[in-house]
Amino acid sequence: MWHDMLALPVPVLEKVLRTAFVYALVLLIFRFTGKRSMAAMNTFDFVVLFLLSNVVQNAIIGPDDSVTGGAIGAITLIAMNAALTRWLATDDRAARLLEGTSSPIVEDGSLIPGTLRRLSIRREEMANAVRLHDGDSIDEVQTARLEPSGQLLIVLKPAARAATKGELDQIGERLAAIEQLLSRRPS
């Protein structure tokens, strides 16, 4: 029993190479199919993700179903991901190549033509993102862009921005000064 669980029917190097190849392939597929963060994933994205793990499983494990083989595959995936993450944190060119660059969506209250379709963003998603940033409509957006991480960054026009706590404090101080001046005036 222990022998079956721990014996490797596939050489360790083959296991590492299979895992590395599938990791690189899936990374490239996701890189060239669009920008979506985990928070922005819809039901269809989750279905693809779950099925994808099953589809590539045999390519990674081959004829090996041992615990040792699974551990080698898991360690390889985690090590590759850690190394890639560290590399991208220090090399801007590699980050641009592998992650892409931000994509502008809105400029001065107007959608850039064709951008929503190209980025697979529905108008409702964009309108909801504007509301989440305290805006009422796209007309109030100064700029919006989709980051390589899938995060949607929205900057409202100055007139559409909500007042900050500091601005409200300044208004309160001014009102207090006016009240003080008015209280000093003879009636």
XYZ file of C-alpha atoms in Angstrom, residues 23-100:
78
model
C 1.825 26.202 -16.385
C 3.430 28.261 -19.167
C 0.746 27.249 -21.666
C -2.149 28.172 -19.356
C -0.408 31.439 -18.443
C -0.096 32.360 -22.135
C -3.699 31.405 -22.835
C -4.941 33.666 -20.041
C -2.554 36.456 -21.065
C -3.899 36.605 -24.596
C -7.590 36.056 -23.877
C -8.210 39.158 -21.786
C -8.020 40.900 -18.454
C -10.223 39.699 -15.657
C -9.538 39.672 -11.967
C -10.961 36.999 -9.715
C -13.437 39.539 -8.371
C -14.650 40.343 -11.884
C -15.130 36.730 -12.946
C -18.596 35.744 -13.997
C -20.233 32.301 -13.877
C -18.858 31.338 -17.281
C -15.305 32.231 -16.209
C -15.606 29.996 -13.131
C -16.921 27.086 -15.228
C -13.946 27.434 -17.581
C -11.540 27.590 -14.656
C -12.925 24.455 -13.024
C -13.030 22.506 -16.273
C -9.582 23.720 -17.283
C -8.049 22.201 -14.167
C -9.556 18.838 -15.092
C -8.551 19.126 -18.759
C -4.854 19.752 -18.031
C -4.632 17.334 -15.108
C -3.487 14.348 -17.162
C -0.981 16.472 -19.056
C 0.633 17.350 -15.728
C 0.450 14.017 -13.923
C 0.763 11.638 -16.880
C 0.318 8.037 -15.771
C 1.257 8.995 -12.194
C -1.345 9.066 -9.421
C 1.054 8.760 -6.500
C 1.134 11.152 -3.566
C 4.799 11.817 -4.283
C 3.990 12.735 -7.894
C 1.226 15.081 -6.746
C 3.584 16.699 -4.244
C 6.234 17.211 -6.936
C 3.650 18.792 -9.254
C 2.325 21.069 -6.501
C 5.801 22.150 -5.430
C 6.753 22.836 -9.053
C 3.638 24.977 -9.618
C 4.147 26.977 -6.436
C 7.872 27.452 -7.058
C 7.296 28.571 -10.660
C 4.572 30.979 -9.589
C 6.739 32.450 -6.816
C 9.701 32.854 -9.173
C 7.561 34.447 -11.877
C 5.942 36.828 -9.398
C 9.333 37.937 -8.064
C 10.692 38.366 -11.585
C 7.731 40.501 -12.670
C 8.109 42.664 -9.549
C 11.655 43.576 -10.565
C 11.510 43.656 -14.387
C 9.081 46.183 -15.891
C 9.629 44.951 -19.449
C 8.785 41.364 -18.504
C 5.720 42.594 -16.600
C 4.490 44.520 -19.662
C 5.089 41.512 -21.892
C 3.457 38.905 -19.656
C 0.781 40.980 -17.923
C 0.104 43.620 -20.557
